[in-house]
Short mmCIF file of C-alpha atoms and ligand atoms in Angstrom, two decimals:
data_model
loop_
_atom_site.label_atom_id
_atom_site.label_comp_id
_atom_site.label_asym_id
_atom_site.label_seq_id
_atom_site.Cartn_x
_atom_site.Cartn_y
_atom_site.Cartn_z
CA MET A 1 59.31 130.28 104.79
CA SER A 2 58.31 127.97 106.81
CA SER A 3 60.66 126.76 109.90
CA LYS A 4 60.00 122.83 108.50
CA LYS A 5 61.54 124.30 105.11
CA ARG A 6 64.15 126.51 106.74
CA ARG A 7 65.20 123.28 109.06
CA ARG A 8 65.01 121.04 105.87
CA LYS A 9 67.54 123.73 104.25
CA GLU A 10 70.17 123.94 107.21
CA GLU A 11 70.33 119.98 107.81
CA LYS A 12 71.33 119.50 103.63
CA PRO A 13 75.13 118.83 103.52
CA THR A 14 76.92 121.24 101.87
CA ILE A 15 79.10 120.63 98.59
CA HIS A 16 82.88 120.83 99.80
CA PRO A 17 83.72 123.63 100.59
CA LYS A 18 87.31 123.67 98.69
CA ASN A 19 85.46 122.68 95.76
CA LYS A 20 85.77 125.12 92.69
CA TYR A 21 82.34 125.04 91.82
CA SER A 22 81.02 125.36 95.64
CA ASP A 23 80.56 129.06 94.99
CA ASN A 24 80.38 128.80 91.56
CA PRO A 25 78.25 126.48 89.44
CA PRO A 26 79.11 125.29 86.20
CA ASP A 27 77.38 128.42 84.08
CA PHE A 28 75.94 126.75 81.07
CA ALA A 29 75.69 129.73 79.06
CA LEU A 30 79.16 130.89 79.71
CA LEU A 31 80.44 127.66 78.65
CA ALA A 32 78.57 127.84 75.33
CA SER A 33 79.54 130.90 74.02
CA LEU A 34 83.03 129.80 74.81
CA TYR A 35 83.06 126.44 73.42
CA PRO A 36 80.71 126.49 70.07
CA SER A 37 80.71 122.23 70.49
CA PHE A 38 78.60 122.88 73.82
CA LYS A 39 76.16 125.27 72.36
CA PRO A 40 73.57 122.90 70.62
CA PHE A 41 73.39 121.09 73.72
CA VAL A 42 71.98 124.08 76.27
CA PHE A 43 68.66 125.70 75.48
CA TYR A 44 66.34 128.04 77.87
CA ASN A 45 63.52 128.04 80.38
CA ARG A 46 61.05 130.19 80.24
CA ASP A 47 62.51 131.93 82.94
CA GLY A 48 65.33 132.73 80.49
CA ARG A 49 67.67 130.15 82.65
CA PRO A 50 70.33 128.25 80.76
CA ARG A 51 69.75 124.72 81.20
CA ILE A 52 71.19 121.24 79.29
CA ASP A 53 69.27 117.76 79.20
CA TRP A 54 70.47 115.41 81.74
CA THR A 55 69.20 112.07 80.00
CA ASP A 56 71.10 113.10 76.90
CA PHE A 57 74.63 111.41 77.27
CA ASN A 58 76.15 113.33 74.37
CA ALA A 59 74.82 116.90 76.17
CA THR A 60 76.58 115.36 80.21
CA ARG A 61 79.79 114.47 78.21
CA GLU A 62 80.61 117.36 76.23
CA LEU A 63 79.45 119.37 79.91
CA THR A 64 82.09 117.15 81.74
CA ARG A 65 84.79 117.94 78.33
CA VAL A 66 84.47 121.52 78.41
CA LEU A 67 84.53 121.66 82.02
CA LEU A 68 87.65 119.92 82.04
CA LEU A 69 89.22 122.11 79.72
CA ASN A 70 88.12 125.01 80.61
CA ASP A 71 88.85 124.59 84.50
CA HIS A 72 91.27 122.24 84.76
CA GLY A 73 93.24 122.60 81.32
CA LEU A 74 92.59 118.79 80.89
CA HIS A 75 91.64 117.06 77.74
CA TRP A 76 89.40 114.26 77.94
CA TRP A 77 86.66 112.11 76.21
CA ILE A 78 85.34 108.60 76.63
CA PRO A 79 83.49 106.11 73.81
CA ASP A 80 79.93 106.34 73.23
CA GLY A 81 78.18 104.60 76.61
CA GLN A 82 81.26 104.75 78.76
CA LEU A 83 80.17 106.35 82.26
CA CYS A 84 80.38 109.90 82.08
CA PRO A 85 81.62 111.73 85.54
CA THR A 86 79.93 114.75 87.12
CA VAL A 87 83.21 116.80 87.75
CA PRO A 88 81.57 118.63 90.63
CA ASN A 89 80.35 115.32 92.62
CA ARG A 90 84.04 113.78 92.04
CA SER A 91 85.83 116.64 92.73
CA ASN A 92 84.16 116.45 96.53
CA TYR A 93 85.66 113.03 96.88
CA ILE A 94 89.32 113.89 95.90
CA HIS A 95 88.80 117.53 98.54
CA TRP A 96 87.47 114.33 101.31
CA ILE A 97 90.80 112.77 100.77
CA GLU A 98 92.64 116.11 100.90
CA ASP A 99 91.66 116.55 104.53
CA LEU A 100 92.17 112.84 105.41
CA LEU A 101 95.70 113.05 104.44
CA SER A 102 96.37 116.54 106.02
CA SER A 103 94.75 116.10 109.04
CA ASP A 104 95.97 114.63 112.32
CA ILE A 105 93.70 111.99 113.19
CA ILE A 106 96.48 109.36 112.14
CA PRO A 107 100.25 110.94 111.80
CA ARG A 108 101.38 112.86 108.75
CA ALA A 109 103.51 110.81 106.33
CA ASN A 110 106.94 111.12 106.67
CA GLY A 111 110.17 110.32 104.54
CA LYS A 112 108.63 110.35 101.41
CA GLY A 113 108.90 114.15 100.96
CA ASP A 114 105.28 115.76 99.60
CA VAL A 115 104.49 113.20 96.90
CA VAL A 116 101.35 112.01 97.80
CA ARG A 117 100.52 108.44 96.48
CA GLY A 118 97.22 107.44 95.64
CA PHE A 119 95.37 104.25 94.31
CA ASP A 120 92.41 104.64 92.09
CA ILE A 121 90.43 101.15 92.24
CA GLY A 122 88.54 100.82 89.12
CA THR A 123 89.40 104.26 87.56
CA GLY A 124 87.28 103.42 83.93
CA ALA A 125 87.74 104.96 80.60
CA ASN A 126 87.12 108.32 82.21
CA CYS A 127 89.97 108.30 84.43
CA ILE A 128 88.63 110.74 86.66
CA TYR A 129 90.07 110.61 89.95
CA PRO A 130 93.82 110.37 88.92
CA LEU A 131 93.02 113.56 86.20
CA LEU A 132 91.54 115.78 89.15
CA GLY A 133 94.08 114.60 91.86
CA ALA A 134 97.20 115.16 89.47
CA SER A 135 96.07 118.18 88.05
CA LEU A 136 94.31 119.92 91.40
CA LEU A 137 96.69 118.71 94.20
CA GLY A 138 99.63 116.86 92.26
CA TRP A 139 99.11 113.52 93.36
CA ASN A 140 100.60 110.35 92.07
CA PHE A 141 98.30 107.74 90.89
CA VAL A 142 98.03 104.31 89.92
CA ALA A 143 94.99 103.21 88.29
CA SER A 144 93.63 100.11 87.91
CA ASP A 145 91.07 98.70 85.92
CA VAL A 146 89.99 95.35 83.93
CA THR A 147 88.49 96.16 80.80
CA ASP A 148 90.45 96.82 78.12
CA VAL A 149 88.00 99.82 76.84
CA ALA A 150 88.39 101.26 80.47
CA LEU A 151 92.67 100.72 80.33
CA ASP A 152 92.92 101.82 76.80
CA TRP A 153 90.55 105.05 77.15
CA ALA A 154 92.60 105.65 80.87
CA GLU A 155 95.89 105.50 79.15
CA ARG A 156 94.82 107.87 75.97
CA ASN A 157 92.81 110.53 78.73
CA VAL A 158 96.77 110.18 80.46
CA LYS A 159 99.05 110.60 77.35
CA ASN A 160 96.37 113.32 76.42
CA ASN A 161 97.92 115.54 78.55
CA PRO A 162 101.77 115.63 79.10
CA ASN A 163 102.11 118.02 81.74
CA ILE A 164 100.11 115.18 84.39
CA SER A 165 101.04 112.04 82.75
CA GLU A 166 104.15 110.80 84.24
CA LEU A 167 102.02 111.32 87.62
CA ILE A 168 99.52 108.47 86.49
CA GLU A 169 100.28 104.89 85.78
CA ILE A 170 97.38 102.59 84.56
CA ARG A 171 97.45 99.02 85.88
CA LYS A 172 95.47 96.13 84.45
CA VAL A 173 94.35 93.63 86.70
CA LYS A 174 94.52 90.30 85.29
CA CYS A 175 91.53 88.10 85.28
CA SER A 176 91.42 84.73 86.58
CA ARG A 177 91.65 81.66 84.44
CA THR A 178 88.20 79.91 84.32
CA THR A 179 85.73 82.91 83.51
CA LEU A 180 81.91 83.54 83.07
CA THR A 181 80.92 86.48 80.77
CA PRO A 182 78.78 88.88 82.13
CA GLU A 183 76.62 88.57 78.76
CA GLY A 184 76.20 84.73 79.97
CA LEU A 185 75.02 86.01 83.32
CA ASN A 186 72.60 88.30 82.12
CA ASN A 187 70.61 86.02 80.24
CA GLY A 188 70.75 83.42 82.94
CA GLU A 189 72.88 81.00 80.51
CA PRO A 190 76.57 80.99 82.01
CA SER A 191 78.91 81.10 78.81
CA TYR A 192 82.61 80.02 79.48
CA SER A 193 85.33 80.89 78.78
CA GLU A 194 89.70 81.17 79.19
CA ASP A 195 91.60 83.97 79.78
CA VAL A 196 88.59 86.06 78.34
CA GLU A 197 90.74 89.72 77.80
CA GLY A 198 89.40 92.67 79.09
CA LEU A 199 85.97 91.46 80.89
CA PRO A 200 85.98 91.16 84.31
CA SER A 201 85.42 87.46 85.02
CA PHE A 202 83.56 85.34 87.88
CA THR A 203 85.28 82.55 89.37
CA LEU A 204 82.67 79.39 89.09
CA ASP A 205 82.44 78.73 92.64
CA ARG A 206 80.82 81.60 93.52
CA LEU A 207 77.51 81.25 91.46
CA SER A 208 75.10 80.29 93.72
CA SER A 209 72.34 83.20 93.65
CA GLU A 210 72.19 82.82 97.70
CA ASP A 211 76.11 83.43 98.03
CA LYS A 212 76.43 87.79 97.33
CA SER A 213 80.00 87.53 97.77
CA TYR A 214 82.24 89.54 95.58
CA ASN A 215 83.49 86.47 92.58
CA GLY A 216 85.52 89.04 90.31
CA PRO A 217 88.98 89.70 89.40
CA ALA A 218 91.30 90.60 92.03
CA VAL A 219 90.92 94.02 93.72
CA LEU A 220 93.58 95.48 95.96
CA VAL A 221 96.06 92.12 96.63
CA ASP A 222 97.51 90.62 93.62
CA VAL A 223 97.13 94.17 92.41
CA VAL A 224 99.14 96.07 94.76
CA ARG A 225 103.06 94.60 94.53
CA ASP A 226 105.52 93.94 97.32
CA GLY A 227 106.61 97.05 98.83
CA GLU A 228 104.42 98.99 97.63
CA THR A 229 102.87 101.80 99.79
CA PHE A 230 100.26 104.67 99.10
CA ASP A 231 98.85 107.05 101.24
CA PHE A 232 95.13 106.16 100.10
CA CYS A 233 93.21 104.39 97.51
CA MET A 234 90.03 105.46 96.68
CA CYS A 235 86.95 103.63 94.67
CA ASN A 236 83.83 104.34 92.97
CA PRO A 237 82.50 100.90 92.99
CA PRO A 238 79.69 99.05 90.40
CA PHE A 239 77.03 99.49 92.50
CA PHE A 240 74.47 97.31 91.21
CA GLU A 241 74.00 93.70 91.48
CA SER A 242 71.90 93.98 88.33
CA ILE A 243 71.84 95.83 84.49
CA GLU A 244 68.00 96.12 85.79
CA GLU A 245 68.79 97.81 88.72
CA ALA A 246 71.41 100.01 87.20
CA GLY A 247 69.22 100.99 84.62
CA LEU A 248 66.72 102.62 87.31
CA ASN A 249 67.29 106.45 86.78
CA PRO A 250 65.17 107.37 83.80
CA LYS A 251 66.28 111.54 84.66
CA THR A 252 69.78 111.39 84.32
CA SER A 253 72.48 109.66 81.50
CA CYS A 254 75.37 109.28 82.68
CA GLY A 255 76.09 105.86 80.76
CA GLY A 256 77.61 103.44 81.75
CA THR A 257 78.21 99.33 80.81
CA TYR A 258 77.70 96.32 82.65
CA GLU A 259 81.09 95.93 83.59
CA GLU A 260 81.25 99.24 84.98
CA MET A 261 77.52 99.74 87.13
CA VAL A 262 77.33 96.19 88.14
CA CYS A 263 79.27 93.09 90.09
CA HIS A 264 78.12 90.06 91.52
CA GLY A 265 76.68 91.22 94.99
CA GLY A 266 77.23 94.83 94.25
CA GLU A 267 78.87 97.15 95.99
CA LYS A 268 78.13 95.84 99.59
CA ALA A 269 80.22 92.58 98.36
CA PHE A 270 83.08 95.02 96.05
CA ILE A 271 83.70 97.12 99.48
CA THR A 272 83.89 94.39 101.57
CA ARG A 273 85.89 93.06 98.87
CA ILE A 274 88.15 95.60 99.47
CA ILE A 275 88.03 95.61 103.35
CA GLU A 276 89.01 91.81 103.53
CA ASP A 277 92.11 92.97 101.03
CA SER A 278 92.83 95.93 103.30
CA VAL A 279 92.91 93.24 106.31
CA VAL A 280 95.99 91.59 104.72
CA LEU A 281 97.84 94.39 103.18
CA LYS A 282 97.06 96.87 106.60
CA GLN A 283 99.45 100.10 106.82
CA SER A 284 100.49 99.80 103.09
CA PHE A 285 97.78 102.20 102.90
CA ARG A 286 97.06 104.64 105.03
CA TRP A 287 93.58 105.36 104.38
CA TYR A 288 91.26 102.98 102.60
CA THR A 289 88.25 104.52 101.22
CA SER A 290 85.41 104.01 99.25
CA MET A 291 82.23 105.58 97.83
CA VAL A 292 79.14 104.26 98.77
CA GLY A 293 75.63 104.56 97.28
CA ARG A 294 73.02 103.05 99.99
CA LYS A 295 73.13 103.72 103.42
CA VAL A 296 72.08 100.30 104.63
CA ASN A 297 74.95 98.85 103.15
CA LEU A 298 77.31 101.92 104.68
CA LYS A 299 75.53 100.58 107.92
CA PHE A 300 77.16 97.14 106.95
CA LEU A 301 80.03 97.84 106.44
CA THR A 302 81.13 100.20 109.29
CA SER A 303 79.76 97.24 111.05
CA LYS A 304 82.28 95.11 109.06
CA LEU A 305 85.45 97.47 109.73
CA ARG A 306 84.77 97.46 113.41
CA GLU A 307 84.94 93.28 113.36
CA VAL A 308 87.83 93.09 111.52
CA GLY A 309 89.80 95.67 113.96
CA VAL A 310 90.29 98.90 111.90
CA THR A 311 91.82 101.91 114.41
CA ILE A 312 89.95 104.60 112.81
CA VAL A 313 86.61 104.86 110.46
CA LYS A 314 85.48 108.05 109.21
CA THR A 315 82.12 108.70 106.79
CA THR A 316 81.11 111.36 105.17
CA GLU A 317 78.03 112.32 103.32
CA PHE A 318 78.46 113.53 99.18
CA VAL A 319 76.19 115.98 97.43
CA GLN A 320 75.22 114.30 94.36
CA GLY A 321 72.42 116.64 92.60
CA LYS A 322 69.23 115.10 94.25
CA THR A 323 70.83 111.99 95.36
CA CYS A 324 73.04 111.30 98.39
CA ARG A 325 76.33 109.35 98.64
CA TRP A 326 78.42 108.21 101.43
CA GLY A 327 82.30 108.40 101.91
CA LEU A 328 83.86 105.47 103.57
CA ALA A 329 87.40 105.68 105.16
CA TRP A 330 89.91 103.55 107.36
CA SER A 331 92.93 103.17 108.68
CA TYR A 332 94.98 100.52 110.30
CA VAL A 333 97.50 103.39 111.24
CA PRO A 334 96.96 104.10 115.25
CA PRO A 335 95.56 107.44 115.77
CA VAL A 336 97.60 110.60 117.51
CA LYS A 337 94.69 112.63 118.68
CA LYS A 338 90.74 111.23 119.30
CA ILE A 339 89.76 114.19 117.78
CA ILE A 340 87.63 113.35 113.95
CA THR A 341 87.30 116.85 112.07
CA PRO A 342 84.99 117.10 109.74
CA HIS A 343 85.55 119.11 106.75
CA VAL A 344 83.59 122.32 107.44
CA THR A 345 84.66 123.34 110.64
CA GLU A 346 81.72 125.57 111.90
CA LYS A 347 80.64 126.68 115.19
CA ASN A 348 77.21 124.87 114.75
CA ILE A 349 78.74 121.55 114.92
CA LEU A 350 80.27 119.90 118.19
CA SER A 351 81.61 116.55 118.32
CA PHE A 352 82.83 114.69 121.07
CA MET A 353 83.82 110.90 121.51
CA LEU A 354 82.77 108.58 124.43
CA GLU A 355 85.25 106.18 124.79
CA GLY A 356 85.98 103.49 127.19
CA ILE A 357 82.02 103.23 127.30
CA GLN A 358 80.89 99.92 129.55
CA ARG A 359 79.84 97.18 127.78
CA GLN A 360 76.75 96.44 128.76
CA PHE A 361 75.63 99.99 126.73
CA SER A 362 74.93 100.76 123.31
CA ALA A 363 74.17 103.45 121.15
CA ILE A 364 70.59 103.42 122.16
CA HIS A 365 71.38 103.58 125.40
CA ILE A 366 73.44 106.96 125.32
CA LEU A 367 70.57 108.16 122.37
CA GLN A 368 68.19 107.81 125.62
CA SER A 369 70.11 109.22 128.24
CA VAL A 370 70.26 112.44 125.84
CA GLU A 371 66.92 112.06 125.25
CA SER A 372 66.20 112.46 129.26
CA PHE A 373 68.99 114.90 130.08
CA PHE A 374 67.09 117.34 128.13
CA GLN A 375 63.34 116.32 128.84
CA ALA A 376 64.52 116.89 132.61
CA VAL A 377 65.15 120.53 131.95
CA GLY A 378 61.34 120.82 130.28
CA ALA A 379 63.16 121.19 126.85
CA SER A 380 60.94 119.24 123.74
CA CYS A 381 62.84 116.12 122.68
CA LYS A 382 62.04 113.73 119.56
CA LEU A 383 63.88 110.74 119.28
CA ASN A 384 64.20 109.05 116.27
CA ALA A 385 65.76 105.56 116.59
CA THR A 386 66.25 104.41 113.02
CA SER A 387 68.49 107.52 112.16
CA PHE A 388 70.05 107.72 115.87
CA THR A 389 69.41 111.45 116.23
CA VAL A 390 67.21 113.31 118.91
CA ASP A 391 65.86 116.86 117.96
CA ILE A 392 65.22 119.36 120.94
CA THR A 393 63.94 122.71 121.15
CA ALA A 394 64.87 124.26 124.26
CA SER A 395 63.89 127.31 125.40
CA SER A 396 65.96 130.26 127.15
CA GLU A 397 64.53 129.44 130.33
CA ASP A 398 64.97 125.41 129.62
CA CYS A 399 68.58 126.08 128.45
CA ASN A 400 69.14 128.16 131.63
CA ALA A 401 68.12 125.64 134.18
CA LEU A 402 70.17 123.04 132.46
CA LEU A 403 73.03 125.43 132.60
CA ASN A 404 72.53 125.67 136.18
CA ASN A 405 72.07 122.04 136.56
CA GLU A 406 68.31 122.63 137.63
CA VAL A 407 66.24 119.61 136.84
CA LYS A 408 62.56 120.34 136.54
CA HIS A 409 59.85 117.82 137.79
CA ARG A 410 58.71 115.87 135.57
CA ASP A 411 54.76 117.50 135.10
CA GLU A 412 56.79 120.92 135.14
CA ALA A 413 59.11 119.60 132.23
CA SER A 414 56.15 118.09 130.24
CA SER A 415 53.75 121.40 130.70
CA CYS A 416 56.05 123.07 127.90
CA SER A 417 54.48 121.30 125.42
CA ASN A 418 54.32 123.99 122.79
CA VAL A 419 57.68 125.10 123.39
CA GLU A 420 58.27 124.59 119.58
CA GLU A 421 56.24 127.35 118.01
CA ALA A 422 58.40 129.74 119.46
CA PRO A 423 61.24 131.57 117.17
CA SER A 424 63.01 132.54 120.14
CA ASN A 425 63.61 128.59 121.12
CA LEU A 426 66.76 127.28 120.63
CA SER A 427 66.71 123.69 118.13
CA PHE A 428 69.76 121.66 117.83
CA ARG A 429 70.14 117.87 117.19
CA VAL A 430 72.45 115.25 118.47
CA SER A 431 73.59 112.24 116.35
CA VAL A 432 75.09 109.32 117.84
CA PHE A 433 77.35 106.99 116.01
CA GLN A 434 78.86 104.03 116.79
CA GLN A 435 82.81 103.96 115.89
CA ILE A 436 84.79 100.70 117.12
CA PRO A 437 83.38 98.72 120.22
CA GLY A 438 83.16 101.16 123.20
CA THR A 439 83.58 104.52 121.30
CA LEU A 440 80.71 106.51 120.32
CA LEU A 441 81.10 109.93 118.38
CA VAL A 442 78.09 112.06 119.56
CA LYS A 443 77.56 115.14 117.49
CA GLY A 444 75.55 118.28 117.87
CA SER A 445 74.19 120.45 114.78
CA LEU A 446 72.73 123.62 115.74
CA GLN A 447 69.77 124.15 113.52
CA ASN A 448 69.26 127.90 113.59
CA ARG A 449 72.22 129.07 113.80
CA ASP A 450 70.95 133.39 114.24
CA ASN A 451 69.21 132.29 117.18
CA PRO A 452 70.13 134.54 120.15
CA LEU A 453 70.50 131.56 122.27
CA SER A 454 73.26 129.96 120.01
CA GLY A 455 75.88 131.31 122.10
CA LEU A 456 74.75 129.00 124.75
CA PHE A 457 75.33 125.74 122.49
CA SER A 458 78.88 125.07 123.05
CA SER A 459 78.39 125.09 126.78
CA ILE A 460 74.99 122.92 126.49
CA ILE A 461 76.99 120.06 124.69
CA GLN A 462 80.08 120.75 127.32
CA GLN A 463 77.17 119.98 129.94
CA LEU A 464 75.89 116.49 128.32
CA GLU A 465 79.21 115.35 127.81
CA ALA A 466 79.95 115.47 131.33
CA SER A 467 76.71 113.86 132.29
CA LEU A 468 76.90 111.28 129.69
CA ARG A 469 81.14 110.52 130.20
CA HIS A 470 79.92 110.44 134.25
CA LYS A 471 77.13 107.78 133.29
CA PHE A 472 79.12 105.52 130.61
CA CYS A 473 82.36 105.62 130.34
CA ARG A 474 85.06 104.09 132.37
CA GLU A 475 87.65 106.91 131.63
CA LYS A 476 86.00 109.93 132.87
CA ALA A 477 88.69 112.45 131.67
CA GLY A 478 89.44 113.69 128.29
CA THR A 479 87.27 116.51 126.32
CA ASN A 480 87.45 116.30 122.37
CA TYR A 481 85.97 118.89 120.91
CA ILE A 482 85.67 119.61 116.65
C1 SAM B 501 81.56 102.52 88.29
S1 SAM B 501 82.50 102.62 87.55
C2 SAM B 501 83.86 103.61 88.13
C3 SAM B 501 84.40 104.51 87.07
C4 SAM B 501 85.20 105.70 87.45
N1 SAM B 501 86.10 105.71 88.72
C5 SAM B 501 84.10 107.03 87.81
O1 SAM B 501 84.38 107.27 89.23
O2 SAM B 501 83.23 107.26 86.95
C6 SAM B 501 83.71 101.07 88.10
C7 SAM B 501 85.02 100.45 87.49
O3 SAM B 501 85.69 99.48 88.27
C8 SAM B 501 85.71 98.65 87.41
N2 SAM B 501 86.31 97.03 87.94
C9 SAM B 501 85.60 96.21 88.25
N3 SAM B 501 86.02 95.16 89.02
C10 SAM B 501 87.56 95.37 89.04
C11 SAM B 501 88.89 95.55 90.04
N4 SAM B 501 88.21 93.98 90.44
N5 SAM B 501 89.80 95.91 89.72
C12 SAM B 501 89.59 97.27 89.19
N6 SAM B 501 88.36 97.95 88.10
C13 SAM B 501 87.14 97.10 88.41
C14 SAM B 501 85.06 98.72 85.92
O4 SAM B 501 85.42 98.38 84.89
C15 SAM B 501 84.55 99.97 86.09
O5 SAM B 501 85.54 100.76 85.10
#
């Protein structure tokens, strides 16, 4: 395998280790032999591997049904055309929340025994998150939605599983009085109605196409009841701004109606509303979380969170077949530790927080300083100002020079131009993430774990931390490794 290919493979985020399917992806042949209703959807490649047609809604729905039944003991169904969830993907989000709840980032909940209470915003007809959260982890849920079909089928899916039905409450979000139906929006001719049952509504003052803010029904404020508290909320928001945009992926057929997929302003507007509601509800939730479909929105939302003064922001990347999704989490609970733990604690990823960064410095200054730190000993560096990363390749000589504090002269350093070619070189990436104003997370990811120099990685990252802390931070103490 070429080093480029190998690197790409290593950088790929993995399915959550607690996910049932992380080591055992669904076995279509086995499922077909166990469930005759699934058999007609399974066909075999020339190499004998069983497959299904991902563009066939009936096939994906049947797969979800048999996976939920076989692996989770859940009885489940959705009507034609409703959004059909992929069980392994949805499980990743549940396990990420499990990690957040069990981490020491904020104090653990107390006074409520072990009962975890979550709020699923927009549960859909499939009610997938409450079903998985309750069956896998015994969590309680309030699951909200706006459409009659979603509420009706979510209720059915809960009732058909009596062993967990006590754990899940389906809650209807009431639409506002004067409404604009999505059909009206679709053909450009707004149609008005009063108290349209089951349809998300759009208030009239938000109709301007310039205004991309959310104009639909309540999300958390006015849905959460007085005095209610939750450990977390979660949301797979309507991602798209228009139905045309929602229909862009012809490679899969997961269904999805207008109401499920689209809202004015798309996910950016919807999640912004969750953030605004969180400002009102503050510590009624220990963690607020949402799925994000576009990286550019993740950046916008993260800076929005900094503006509103949350105490912590966490992000993660979910593997969703060939596409990427991100998880965004925030809290108003004061953190106990300054350590952020990724879901996979591996020696090839080391991070530290830089706090108390002086005002005049931003992430780009830190990034440039990372580059010059390694260039000074002759290592090869590639700075990417878009992804906020520096890719470093260092020879054993460079590593030793770094650990012995030896700085090479400029021309000596630049003479190491073919350093990337040698397989024994240590390759790693340093990424810089803005957390809250004055605080950055610096992450080092080792690219070639099996390299004999990898034992030096932790000392190298420690040296880097000491150097950056000395240069940029007001408080010089405290090492926060993960
Ligand atoms: C993308 S679907 C997600 C469904 C399901 N949670 C899943 O992951 O497959 C978004 C859902 O949010 C619902 N929704 C839209 N606006 C809402 C609101 N203000 N409150 C609650 N649910 C809402 C839609 O009806 C739809 O069922």
